[in-house]
Backbone as a printed PyTorch tensor [residue, N CA C, xyz], in Angstrom:
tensor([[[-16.9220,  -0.0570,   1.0050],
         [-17.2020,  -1.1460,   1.9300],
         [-16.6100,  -2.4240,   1.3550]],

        [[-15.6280,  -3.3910,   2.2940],
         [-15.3230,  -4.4870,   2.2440],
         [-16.2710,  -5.4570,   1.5150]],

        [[-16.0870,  -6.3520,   0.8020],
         [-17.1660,  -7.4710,   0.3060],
         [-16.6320,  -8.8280,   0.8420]],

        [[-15.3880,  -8.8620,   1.0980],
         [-15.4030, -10.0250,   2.0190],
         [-16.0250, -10.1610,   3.3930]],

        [[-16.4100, -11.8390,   3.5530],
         [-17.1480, -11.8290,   4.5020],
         [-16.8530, -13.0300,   5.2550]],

        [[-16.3660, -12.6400,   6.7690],
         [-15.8960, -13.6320,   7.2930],
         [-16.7240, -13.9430,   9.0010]],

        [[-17.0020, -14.9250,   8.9940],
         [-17.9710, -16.0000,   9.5430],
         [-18.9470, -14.8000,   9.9260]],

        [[-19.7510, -14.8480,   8.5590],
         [-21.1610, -14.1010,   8.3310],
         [-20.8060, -12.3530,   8.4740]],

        [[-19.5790, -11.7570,   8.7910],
         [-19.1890, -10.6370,   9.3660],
         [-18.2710, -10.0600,   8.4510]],

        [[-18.7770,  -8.5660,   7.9450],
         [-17.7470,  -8.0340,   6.4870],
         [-16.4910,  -7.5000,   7.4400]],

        [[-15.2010,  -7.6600,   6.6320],
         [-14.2260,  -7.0940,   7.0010],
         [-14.1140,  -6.2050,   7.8320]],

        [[-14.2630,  -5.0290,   7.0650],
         [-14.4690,  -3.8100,   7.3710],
         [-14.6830,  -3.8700,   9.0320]],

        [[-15.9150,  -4.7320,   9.7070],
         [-16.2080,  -4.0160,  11.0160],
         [-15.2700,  -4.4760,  11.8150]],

        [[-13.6520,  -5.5840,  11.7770],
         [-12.6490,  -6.0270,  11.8020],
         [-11.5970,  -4.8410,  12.0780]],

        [[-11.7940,  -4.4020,  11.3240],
         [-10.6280,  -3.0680,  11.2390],
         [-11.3530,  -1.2560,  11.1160]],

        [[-11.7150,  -1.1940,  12.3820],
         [-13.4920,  -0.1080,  12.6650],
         [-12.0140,   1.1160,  12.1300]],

        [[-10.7380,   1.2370,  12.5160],
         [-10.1980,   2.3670,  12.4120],
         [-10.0660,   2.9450,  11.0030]],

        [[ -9.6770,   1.9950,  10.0950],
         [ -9.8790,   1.7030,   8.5770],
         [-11.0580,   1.6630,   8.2820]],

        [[-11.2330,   3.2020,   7.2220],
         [-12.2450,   3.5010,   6.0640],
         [-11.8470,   3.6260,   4.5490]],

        [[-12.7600,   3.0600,   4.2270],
         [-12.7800,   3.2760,   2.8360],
         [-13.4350,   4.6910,   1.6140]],

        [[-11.8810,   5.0400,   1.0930],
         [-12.9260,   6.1490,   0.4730],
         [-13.3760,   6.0310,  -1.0860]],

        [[-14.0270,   6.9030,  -1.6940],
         [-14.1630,   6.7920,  -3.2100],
         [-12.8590,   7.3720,  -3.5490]],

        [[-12.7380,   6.8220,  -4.9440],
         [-11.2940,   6.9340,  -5.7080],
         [-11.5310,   8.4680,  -5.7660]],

        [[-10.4480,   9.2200,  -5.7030],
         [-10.6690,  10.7010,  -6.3400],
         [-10.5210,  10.9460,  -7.8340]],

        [[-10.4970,  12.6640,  -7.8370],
         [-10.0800,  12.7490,  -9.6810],
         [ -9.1310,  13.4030,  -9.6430]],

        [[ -8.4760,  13.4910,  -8.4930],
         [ -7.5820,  15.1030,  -8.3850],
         [ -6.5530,  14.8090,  -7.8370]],

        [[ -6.0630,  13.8740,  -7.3570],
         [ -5.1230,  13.5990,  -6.7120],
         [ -4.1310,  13.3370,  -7.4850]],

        [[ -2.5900,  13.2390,  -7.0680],
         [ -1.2330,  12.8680,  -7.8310],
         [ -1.5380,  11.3740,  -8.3490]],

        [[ -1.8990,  10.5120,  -7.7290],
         [ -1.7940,   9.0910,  -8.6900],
         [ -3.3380,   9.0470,  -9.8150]],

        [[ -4.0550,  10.1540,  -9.3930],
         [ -4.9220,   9.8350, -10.4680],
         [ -4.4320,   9.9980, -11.7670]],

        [[ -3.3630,  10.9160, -11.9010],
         [ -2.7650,  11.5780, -12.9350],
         [ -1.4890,  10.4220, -13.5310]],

        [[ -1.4600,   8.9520, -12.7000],
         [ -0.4520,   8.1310, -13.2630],
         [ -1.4450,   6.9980, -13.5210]],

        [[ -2.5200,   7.1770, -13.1330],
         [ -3.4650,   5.8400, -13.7360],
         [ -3.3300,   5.4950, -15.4940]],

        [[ -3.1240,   4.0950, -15.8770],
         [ -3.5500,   3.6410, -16.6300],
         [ -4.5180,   2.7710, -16.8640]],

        [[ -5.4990,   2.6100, -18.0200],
         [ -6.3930,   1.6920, -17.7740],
         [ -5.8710,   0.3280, -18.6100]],

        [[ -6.5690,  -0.7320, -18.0520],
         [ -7.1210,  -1.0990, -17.0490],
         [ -6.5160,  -0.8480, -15.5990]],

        [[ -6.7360,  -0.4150, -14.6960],
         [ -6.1170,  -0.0930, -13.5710],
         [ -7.3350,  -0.6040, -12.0540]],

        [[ -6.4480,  -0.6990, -10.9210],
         [ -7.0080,  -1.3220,  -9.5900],
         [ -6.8520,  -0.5280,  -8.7350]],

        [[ -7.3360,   0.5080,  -8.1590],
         [ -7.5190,   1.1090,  -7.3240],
         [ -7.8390,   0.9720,  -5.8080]],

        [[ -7.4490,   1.5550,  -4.8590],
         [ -7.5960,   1.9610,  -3.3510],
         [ -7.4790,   2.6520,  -2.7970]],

        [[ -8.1680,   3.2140,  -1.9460],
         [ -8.8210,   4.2260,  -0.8520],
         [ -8.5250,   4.3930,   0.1020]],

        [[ -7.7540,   3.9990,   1.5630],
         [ -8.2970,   3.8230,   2.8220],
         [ -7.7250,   5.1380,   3.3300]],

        [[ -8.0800,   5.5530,   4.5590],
         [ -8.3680,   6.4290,   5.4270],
         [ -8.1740,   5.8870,   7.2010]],

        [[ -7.7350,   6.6210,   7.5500],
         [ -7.2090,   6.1020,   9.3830],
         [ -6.7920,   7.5380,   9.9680]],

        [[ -7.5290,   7.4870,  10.9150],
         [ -6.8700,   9.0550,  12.1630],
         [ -5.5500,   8.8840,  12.1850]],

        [[ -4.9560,   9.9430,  12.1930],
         [ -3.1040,  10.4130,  12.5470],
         [ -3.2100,  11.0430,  14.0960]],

        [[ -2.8140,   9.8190,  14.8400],
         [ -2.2370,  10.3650,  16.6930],
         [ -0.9190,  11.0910,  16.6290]],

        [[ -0.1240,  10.2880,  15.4440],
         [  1.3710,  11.4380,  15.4880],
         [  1.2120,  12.4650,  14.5860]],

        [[  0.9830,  13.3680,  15.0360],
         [  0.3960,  14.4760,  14.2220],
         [  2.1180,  14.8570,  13.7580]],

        [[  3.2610,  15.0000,  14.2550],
         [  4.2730,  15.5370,  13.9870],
         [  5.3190,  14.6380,  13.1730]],

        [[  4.4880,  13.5340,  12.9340],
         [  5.5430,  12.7040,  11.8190],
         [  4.7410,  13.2350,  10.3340]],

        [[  6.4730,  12.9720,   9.4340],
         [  6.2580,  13.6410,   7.8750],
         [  5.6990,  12.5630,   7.3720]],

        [[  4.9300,  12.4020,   6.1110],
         [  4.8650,  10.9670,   5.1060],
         [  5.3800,   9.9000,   4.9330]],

        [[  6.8540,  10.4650,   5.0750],
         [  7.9190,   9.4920,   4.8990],
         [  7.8300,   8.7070,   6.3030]],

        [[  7.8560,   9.1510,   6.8260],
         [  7.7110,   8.3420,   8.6910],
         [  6.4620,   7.7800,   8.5320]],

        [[  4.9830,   7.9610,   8.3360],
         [  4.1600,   7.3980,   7.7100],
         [  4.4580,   6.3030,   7.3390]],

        [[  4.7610,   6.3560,   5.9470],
         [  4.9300,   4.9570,   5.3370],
         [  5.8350,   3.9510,   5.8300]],

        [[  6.4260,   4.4410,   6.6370],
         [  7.5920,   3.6980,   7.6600],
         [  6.8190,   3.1810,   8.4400]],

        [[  5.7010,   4.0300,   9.1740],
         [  5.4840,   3.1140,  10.8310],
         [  4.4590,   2.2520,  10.0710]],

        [[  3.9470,   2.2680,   9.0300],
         [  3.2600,   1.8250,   8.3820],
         [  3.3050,   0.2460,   7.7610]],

        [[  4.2800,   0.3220,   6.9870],
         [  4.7770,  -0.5190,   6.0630],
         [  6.0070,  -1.4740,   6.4000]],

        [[  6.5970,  -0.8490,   7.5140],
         [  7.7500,  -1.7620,   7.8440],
         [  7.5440,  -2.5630,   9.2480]],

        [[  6.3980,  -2.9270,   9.1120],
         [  6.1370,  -3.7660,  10.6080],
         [  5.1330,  -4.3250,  10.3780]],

        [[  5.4470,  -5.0970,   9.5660],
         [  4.2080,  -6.2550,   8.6670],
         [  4.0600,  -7.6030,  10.2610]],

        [[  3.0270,  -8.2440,   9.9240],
         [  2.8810,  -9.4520,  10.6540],
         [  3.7350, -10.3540,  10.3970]],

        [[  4.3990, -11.3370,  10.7250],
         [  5.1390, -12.9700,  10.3150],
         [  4.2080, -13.4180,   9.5300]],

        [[  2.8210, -13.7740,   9.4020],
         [  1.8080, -14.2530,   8.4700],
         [  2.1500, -13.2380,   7.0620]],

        [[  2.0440, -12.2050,   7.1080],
         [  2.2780, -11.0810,   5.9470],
         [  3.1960, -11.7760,   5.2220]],

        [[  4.4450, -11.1630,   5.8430],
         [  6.0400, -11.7130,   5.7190],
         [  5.8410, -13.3200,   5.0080]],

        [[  5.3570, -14.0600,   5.5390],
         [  5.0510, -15.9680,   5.0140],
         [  4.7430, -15.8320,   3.6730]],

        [[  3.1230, -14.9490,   3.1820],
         [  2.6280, -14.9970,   1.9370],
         [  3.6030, -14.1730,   0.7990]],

        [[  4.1050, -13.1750,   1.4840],
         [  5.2100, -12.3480,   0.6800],
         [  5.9900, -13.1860,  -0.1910]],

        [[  7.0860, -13.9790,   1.1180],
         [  7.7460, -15.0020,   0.3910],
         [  7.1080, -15.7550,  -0.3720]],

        [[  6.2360, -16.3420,  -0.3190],
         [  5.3610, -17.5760,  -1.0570],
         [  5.0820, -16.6240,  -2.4210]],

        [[  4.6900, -15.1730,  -2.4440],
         [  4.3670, -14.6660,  -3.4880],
         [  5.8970, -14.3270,  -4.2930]],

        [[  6.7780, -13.9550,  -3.7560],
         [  8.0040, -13.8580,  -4.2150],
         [  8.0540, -14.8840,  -5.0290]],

        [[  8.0890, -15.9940,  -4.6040],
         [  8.8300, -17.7470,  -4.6110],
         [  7.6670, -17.9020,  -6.0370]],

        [[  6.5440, -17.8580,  -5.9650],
         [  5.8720, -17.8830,  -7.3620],
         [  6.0750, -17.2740,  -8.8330]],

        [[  6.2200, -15.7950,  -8.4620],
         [  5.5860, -14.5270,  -9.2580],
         [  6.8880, -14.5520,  -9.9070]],

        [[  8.0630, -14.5720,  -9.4150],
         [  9.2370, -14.6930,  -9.9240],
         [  9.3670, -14.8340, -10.8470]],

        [[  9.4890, -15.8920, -11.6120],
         [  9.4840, -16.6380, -12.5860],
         [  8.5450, -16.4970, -13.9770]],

        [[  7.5270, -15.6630, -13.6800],
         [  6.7620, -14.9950, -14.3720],
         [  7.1340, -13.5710, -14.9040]],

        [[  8.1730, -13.2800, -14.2780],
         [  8.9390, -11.8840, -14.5320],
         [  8.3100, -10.5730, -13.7430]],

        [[  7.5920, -10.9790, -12.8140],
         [  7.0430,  -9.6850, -12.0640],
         [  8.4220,  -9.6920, -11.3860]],

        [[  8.1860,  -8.0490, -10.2150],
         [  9.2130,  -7.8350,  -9.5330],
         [  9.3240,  -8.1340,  -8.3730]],

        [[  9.7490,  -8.8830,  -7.7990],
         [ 10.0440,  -8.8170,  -6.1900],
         [ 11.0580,  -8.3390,  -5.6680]],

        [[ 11.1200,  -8.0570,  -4.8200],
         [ 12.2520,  -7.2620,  -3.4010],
         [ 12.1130,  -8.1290,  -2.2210]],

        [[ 12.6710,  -7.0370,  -0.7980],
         [ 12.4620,  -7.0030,   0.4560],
         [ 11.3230,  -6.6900,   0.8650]],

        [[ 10.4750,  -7.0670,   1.8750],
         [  9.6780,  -6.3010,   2.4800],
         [  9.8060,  -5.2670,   3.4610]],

        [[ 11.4040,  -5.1870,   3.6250],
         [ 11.6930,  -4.4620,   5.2350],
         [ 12.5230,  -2.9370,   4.4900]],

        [[ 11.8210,  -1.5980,   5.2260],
         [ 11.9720,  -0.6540,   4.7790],
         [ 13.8170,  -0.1280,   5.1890]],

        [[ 14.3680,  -0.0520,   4.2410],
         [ 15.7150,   0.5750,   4.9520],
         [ 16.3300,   1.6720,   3.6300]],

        [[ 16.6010,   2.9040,   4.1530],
         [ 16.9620,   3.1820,   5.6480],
         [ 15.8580,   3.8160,   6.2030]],

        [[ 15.8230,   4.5030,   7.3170],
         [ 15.3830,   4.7470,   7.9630],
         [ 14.1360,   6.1960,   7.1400]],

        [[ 13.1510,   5.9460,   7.5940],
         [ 12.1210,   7.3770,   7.1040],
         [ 12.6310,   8.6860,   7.1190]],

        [[ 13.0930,   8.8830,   7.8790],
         [ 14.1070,  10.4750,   7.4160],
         [ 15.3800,  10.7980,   6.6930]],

        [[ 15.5690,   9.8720,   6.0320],
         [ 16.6050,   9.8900,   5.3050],
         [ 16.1460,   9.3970,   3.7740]],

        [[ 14.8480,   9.3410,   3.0330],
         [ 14.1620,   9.6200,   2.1270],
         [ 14.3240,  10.5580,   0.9630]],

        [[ 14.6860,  10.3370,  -0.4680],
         [ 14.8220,  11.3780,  -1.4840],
         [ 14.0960,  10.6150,  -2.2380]],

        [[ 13.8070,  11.1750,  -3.6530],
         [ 13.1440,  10.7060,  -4.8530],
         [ 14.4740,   9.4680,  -4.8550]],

        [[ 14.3210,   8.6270,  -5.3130],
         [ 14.9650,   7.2680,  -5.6200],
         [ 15.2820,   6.5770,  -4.6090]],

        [[ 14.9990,   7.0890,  -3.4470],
         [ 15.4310,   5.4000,  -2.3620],
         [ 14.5100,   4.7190,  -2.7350]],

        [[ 15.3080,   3.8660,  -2.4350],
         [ 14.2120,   2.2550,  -2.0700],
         [ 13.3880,   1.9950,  -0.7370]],

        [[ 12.5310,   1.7680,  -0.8490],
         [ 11.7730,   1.2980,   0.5280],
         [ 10.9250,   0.2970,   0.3360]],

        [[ 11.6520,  -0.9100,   0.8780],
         [ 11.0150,  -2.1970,   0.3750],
         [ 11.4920,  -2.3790,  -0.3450]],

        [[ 10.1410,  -3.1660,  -1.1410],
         [ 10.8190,  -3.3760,  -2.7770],
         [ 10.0490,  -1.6320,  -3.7750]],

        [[  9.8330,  -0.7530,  -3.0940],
         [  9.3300,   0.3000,  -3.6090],
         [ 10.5890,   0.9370,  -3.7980]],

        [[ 10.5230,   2.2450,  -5.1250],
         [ 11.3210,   3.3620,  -5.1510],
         [ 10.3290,   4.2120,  -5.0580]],

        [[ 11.2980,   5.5220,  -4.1670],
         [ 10.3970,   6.6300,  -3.9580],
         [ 10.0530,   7.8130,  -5.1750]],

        [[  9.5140,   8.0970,  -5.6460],
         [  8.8530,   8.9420,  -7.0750],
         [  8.7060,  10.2330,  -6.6880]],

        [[  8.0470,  10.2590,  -5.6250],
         [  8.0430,  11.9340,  -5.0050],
         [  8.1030,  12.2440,  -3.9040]],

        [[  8.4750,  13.0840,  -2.9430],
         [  8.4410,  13.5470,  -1.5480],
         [  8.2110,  14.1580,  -1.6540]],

        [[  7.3600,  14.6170,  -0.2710],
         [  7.1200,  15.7490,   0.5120],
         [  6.7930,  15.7490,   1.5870]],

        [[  6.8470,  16.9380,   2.9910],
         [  6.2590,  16.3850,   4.2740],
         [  5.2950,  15.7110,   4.1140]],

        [[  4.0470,  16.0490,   2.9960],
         [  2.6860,  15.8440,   3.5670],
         [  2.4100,  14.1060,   2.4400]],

        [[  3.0930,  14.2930,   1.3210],
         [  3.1230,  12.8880,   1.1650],
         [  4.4560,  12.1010,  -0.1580]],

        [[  3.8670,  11.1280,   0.1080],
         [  5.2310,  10.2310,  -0.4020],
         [  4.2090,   9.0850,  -1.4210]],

        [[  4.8770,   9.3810,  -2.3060],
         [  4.4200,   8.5920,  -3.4900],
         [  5.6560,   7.0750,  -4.0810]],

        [[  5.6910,   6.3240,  -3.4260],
         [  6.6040,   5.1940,  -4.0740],
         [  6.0030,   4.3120,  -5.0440]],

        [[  6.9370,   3.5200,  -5.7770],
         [  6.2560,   2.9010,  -6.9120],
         [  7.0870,   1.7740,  -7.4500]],

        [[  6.5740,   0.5710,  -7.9460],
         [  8.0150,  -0.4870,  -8.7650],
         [  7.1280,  -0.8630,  -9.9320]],

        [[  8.0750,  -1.1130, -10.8140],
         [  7.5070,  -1.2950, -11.7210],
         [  8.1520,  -2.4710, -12.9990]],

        [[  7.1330,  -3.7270, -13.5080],
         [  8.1240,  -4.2640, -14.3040],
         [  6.9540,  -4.6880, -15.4220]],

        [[  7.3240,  -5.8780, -16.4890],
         [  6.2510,  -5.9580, -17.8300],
         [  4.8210,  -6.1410, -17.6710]],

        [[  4.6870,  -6.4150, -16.5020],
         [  3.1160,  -6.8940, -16.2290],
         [  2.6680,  -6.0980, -15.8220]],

        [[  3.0220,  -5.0500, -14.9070],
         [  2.1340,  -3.7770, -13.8100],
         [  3.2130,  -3.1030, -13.5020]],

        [[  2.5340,  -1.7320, -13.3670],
         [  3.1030,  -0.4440, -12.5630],
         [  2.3580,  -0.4420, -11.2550]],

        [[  3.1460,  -0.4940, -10.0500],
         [  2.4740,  -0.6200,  -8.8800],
         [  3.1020,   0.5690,  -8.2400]],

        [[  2.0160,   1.4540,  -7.6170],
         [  2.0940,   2.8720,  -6.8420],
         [  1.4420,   2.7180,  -5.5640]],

        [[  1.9680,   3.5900,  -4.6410],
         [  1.8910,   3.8370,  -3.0750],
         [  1.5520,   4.9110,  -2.9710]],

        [[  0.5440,   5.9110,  -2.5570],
         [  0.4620,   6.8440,  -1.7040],
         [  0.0610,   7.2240,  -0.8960]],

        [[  1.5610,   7.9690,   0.1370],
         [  0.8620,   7.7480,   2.0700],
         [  0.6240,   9.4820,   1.9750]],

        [[ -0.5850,   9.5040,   2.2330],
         [ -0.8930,  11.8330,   2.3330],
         [ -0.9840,  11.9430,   4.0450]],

        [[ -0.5550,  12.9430,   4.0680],
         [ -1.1250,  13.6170,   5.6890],
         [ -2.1460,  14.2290,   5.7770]],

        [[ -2.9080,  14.0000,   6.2020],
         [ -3.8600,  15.6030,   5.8950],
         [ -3.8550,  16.1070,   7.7040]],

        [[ -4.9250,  17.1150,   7.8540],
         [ -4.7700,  17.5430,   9.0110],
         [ -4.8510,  16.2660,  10.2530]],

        [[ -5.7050,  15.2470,  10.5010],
         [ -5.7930,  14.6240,  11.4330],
         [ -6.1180,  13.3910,  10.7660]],

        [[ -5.8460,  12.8380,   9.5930],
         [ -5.8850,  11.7760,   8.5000],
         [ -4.2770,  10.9960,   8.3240]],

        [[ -4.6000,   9.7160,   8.0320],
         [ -3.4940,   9.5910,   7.1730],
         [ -4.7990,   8.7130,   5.4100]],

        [[ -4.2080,   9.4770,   4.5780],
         [ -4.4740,   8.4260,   3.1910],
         [ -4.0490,   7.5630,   2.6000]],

        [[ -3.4930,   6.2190,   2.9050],
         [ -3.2150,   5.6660,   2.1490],
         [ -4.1660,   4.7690,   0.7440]],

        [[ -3.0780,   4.9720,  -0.3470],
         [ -3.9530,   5.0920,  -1.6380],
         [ -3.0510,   4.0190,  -2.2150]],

        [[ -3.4420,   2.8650,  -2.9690],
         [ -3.3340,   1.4400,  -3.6440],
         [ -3.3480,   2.1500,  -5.2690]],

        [[ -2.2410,   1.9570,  -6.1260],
         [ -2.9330,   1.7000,  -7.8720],
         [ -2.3880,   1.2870,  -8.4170]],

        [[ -2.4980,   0.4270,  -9.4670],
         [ -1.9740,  -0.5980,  -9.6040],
         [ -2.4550,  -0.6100, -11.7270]],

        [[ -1.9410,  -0.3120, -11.9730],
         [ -2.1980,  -0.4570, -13.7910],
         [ -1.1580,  -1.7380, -14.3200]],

        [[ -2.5820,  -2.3900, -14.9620],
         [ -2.2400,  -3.8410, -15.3490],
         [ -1.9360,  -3.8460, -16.9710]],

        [[ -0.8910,  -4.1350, -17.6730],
         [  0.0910,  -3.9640, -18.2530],
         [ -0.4870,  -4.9910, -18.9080]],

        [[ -0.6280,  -5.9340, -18.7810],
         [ -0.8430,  -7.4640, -19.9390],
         [ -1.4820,  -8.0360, -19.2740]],

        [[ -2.1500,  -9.1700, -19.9450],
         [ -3.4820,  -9.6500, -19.2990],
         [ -2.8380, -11.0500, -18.5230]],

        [[ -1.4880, -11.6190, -18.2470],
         [ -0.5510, -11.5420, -16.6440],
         [ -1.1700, -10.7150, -15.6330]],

        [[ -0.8560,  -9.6730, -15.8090],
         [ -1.0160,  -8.4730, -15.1420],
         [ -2.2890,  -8.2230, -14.5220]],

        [[ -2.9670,  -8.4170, -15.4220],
         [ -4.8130,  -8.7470, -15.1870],
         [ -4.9470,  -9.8620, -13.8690]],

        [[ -4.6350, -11.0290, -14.1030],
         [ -4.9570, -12.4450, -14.0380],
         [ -4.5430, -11.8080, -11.9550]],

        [[ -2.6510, -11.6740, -12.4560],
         [ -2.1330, -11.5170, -11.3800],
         [ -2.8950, -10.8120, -10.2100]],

        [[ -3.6930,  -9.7230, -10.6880],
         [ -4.4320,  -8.5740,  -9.9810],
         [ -5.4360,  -8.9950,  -9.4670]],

        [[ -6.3990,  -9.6130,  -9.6620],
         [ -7.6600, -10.6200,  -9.8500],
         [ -7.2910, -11.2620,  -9.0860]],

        [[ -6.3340, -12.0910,  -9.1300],
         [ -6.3960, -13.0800,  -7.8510],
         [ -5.8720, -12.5580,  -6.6520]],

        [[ -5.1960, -11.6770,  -6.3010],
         [ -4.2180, -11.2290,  -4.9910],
         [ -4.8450, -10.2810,  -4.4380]],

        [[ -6.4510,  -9.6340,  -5.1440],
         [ -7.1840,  -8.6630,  -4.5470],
         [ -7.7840,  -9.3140,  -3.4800]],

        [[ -8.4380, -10.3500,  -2.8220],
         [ -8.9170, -10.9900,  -1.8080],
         [ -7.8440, -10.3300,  -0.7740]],

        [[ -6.5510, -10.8980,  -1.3410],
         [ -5.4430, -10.8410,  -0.2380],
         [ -5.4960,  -9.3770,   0.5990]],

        [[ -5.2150,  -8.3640,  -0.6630],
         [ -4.8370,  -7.0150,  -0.4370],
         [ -5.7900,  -6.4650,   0.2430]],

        [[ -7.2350,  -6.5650,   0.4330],
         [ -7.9150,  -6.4990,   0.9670],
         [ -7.7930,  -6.4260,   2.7280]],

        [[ -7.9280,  -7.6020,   2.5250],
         [ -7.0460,  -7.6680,   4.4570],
         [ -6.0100,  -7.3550,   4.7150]],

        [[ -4.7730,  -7.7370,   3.6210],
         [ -3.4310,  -7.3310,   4.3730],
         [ -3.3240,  -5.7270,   4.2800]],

        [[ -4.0230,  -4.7800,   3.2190],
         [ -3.5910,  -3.9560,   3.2020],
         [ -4.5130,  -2.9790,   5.0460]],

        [[ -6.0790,  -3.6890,   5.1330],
         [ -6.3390,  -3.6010,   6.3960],
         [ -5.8190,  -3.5100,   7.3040]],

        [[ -5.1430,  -4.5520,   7.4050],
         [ -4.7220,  -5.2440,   8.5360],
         [ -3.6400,  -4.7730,   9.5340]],

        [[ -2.6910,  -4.0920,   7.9020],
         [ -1.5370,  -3.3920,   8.5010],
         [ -1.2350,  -2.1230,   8.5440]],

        [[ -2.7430,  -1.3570,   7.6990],
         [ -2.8920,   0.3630,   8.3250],
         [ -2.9570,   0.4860,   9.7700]],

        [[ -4.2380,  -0.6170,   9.8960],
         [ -4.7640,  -0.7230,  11.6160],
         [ -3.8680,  -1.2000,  12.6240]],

        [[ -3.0970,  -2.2610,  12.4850],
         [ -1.9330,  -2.2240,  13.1860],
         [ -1.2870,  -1.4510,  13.4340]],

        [[ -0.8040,  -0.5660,  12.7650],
         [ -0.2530,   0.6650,  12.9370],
         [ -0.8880,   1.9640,  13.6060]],

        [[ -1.9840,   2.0370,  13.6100],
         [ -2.7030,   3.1300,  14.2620],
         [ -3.0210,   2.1780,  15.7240]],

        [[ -3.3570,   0.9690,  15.8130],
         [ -3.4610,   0.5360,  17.3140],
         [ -1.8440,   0.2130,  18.0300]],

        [[ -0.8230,   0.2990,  17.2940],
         [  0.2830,  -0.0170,  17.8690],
         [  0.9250,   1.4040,  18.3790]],

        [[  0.4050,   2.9830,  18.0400],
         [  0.5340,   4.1470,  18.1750],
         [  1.6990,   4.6410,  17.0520]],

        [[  2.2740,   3.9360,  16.1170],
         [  3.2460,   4.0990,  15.0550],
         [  2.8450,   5.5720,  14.3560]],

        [[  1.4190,   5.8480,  14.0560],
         [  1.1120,   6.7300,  13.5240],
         [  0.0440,   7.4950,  13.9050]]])
């Protein structure tokens, strides 16, 4: 459950399609966690039952809001200079044309498969990982994030408010826009 709370009202009942689950022990990124590490959960029904992972993280991830897109840059335009990594936010090429090493975003892809896609970037402060799973009538997307130096810490700590909603904001967009 969300802990932000906006005018008296937690997140969460904001974005009813988006659930939150407990971290697992079994999954592929549990097995890349480092500690200290930041974890995420969420959960959303799959209407396109016949798109792979990779299309997933596409209808997903590449159709951010203009507000998204604004803080991106602003986080780019900061973090920079601190030696974290920034990229693009816009996924190219296209979701079916996906191997271990494209880029998507500022992500590289680490593993494929129909059912899921594991991307990841990584520089001195944090290793930051993506994973979009299919399951039968699910999609999982999973947040982790291992903080590297106490940068890394600081950085994490403050941008969790953010990730919170944006990462909300733009599962659910995507499941109300029919993308996925």
């Amino acid at each position: 459950m969300v802990c932000i709370i906006r005018g008296g009202v937690p997140v969460s009942i904001f974005f009813s399609q988006v659930r939150a689950l407990p971290e697992p022990n079994d999954d592929r990124l549990s097995s890349l966690a480092r500690a200290p590490y930041f974890r995420d959960v969420l959960q959303v029904p799959l209407n396109q039952t016949e798109l792979v992972a990779s299309q997933l993280q596409f209808g997903i991830f590449n159709y951010l809001p203009s507000w998204v897109n604004a803080l991106m840059g602003l986080r780019n335009h900061l973090v920079k200079r601190l030696g974290f990594e920034v990229g693009q936010t816009t996924m190219t090429p296209e979701a079916d044309h996906w191997e271990v090493g494209t880029k998507a975003g500022f992500l590289t892809v680490k593993e494929i498969s129909d059912n899921e896609v594991i991307s990841g970037a990584e520089d001195k402060h944090m290793s930051f990982f993506i994973s979009v799973k299919k399951t039968n009538n699910t999609v999982i997307v999973s947040t982790l994030v291992n903080q590297k130096t106490f940068l890394g810490r600081v950085y994490v700590n403050a941008i969790l408010p953010f990730h919170y909603v944006i990462a909300r904001v733009v599962i659910n967009n995507a499941v109300k826009a029919g993308r996925i």
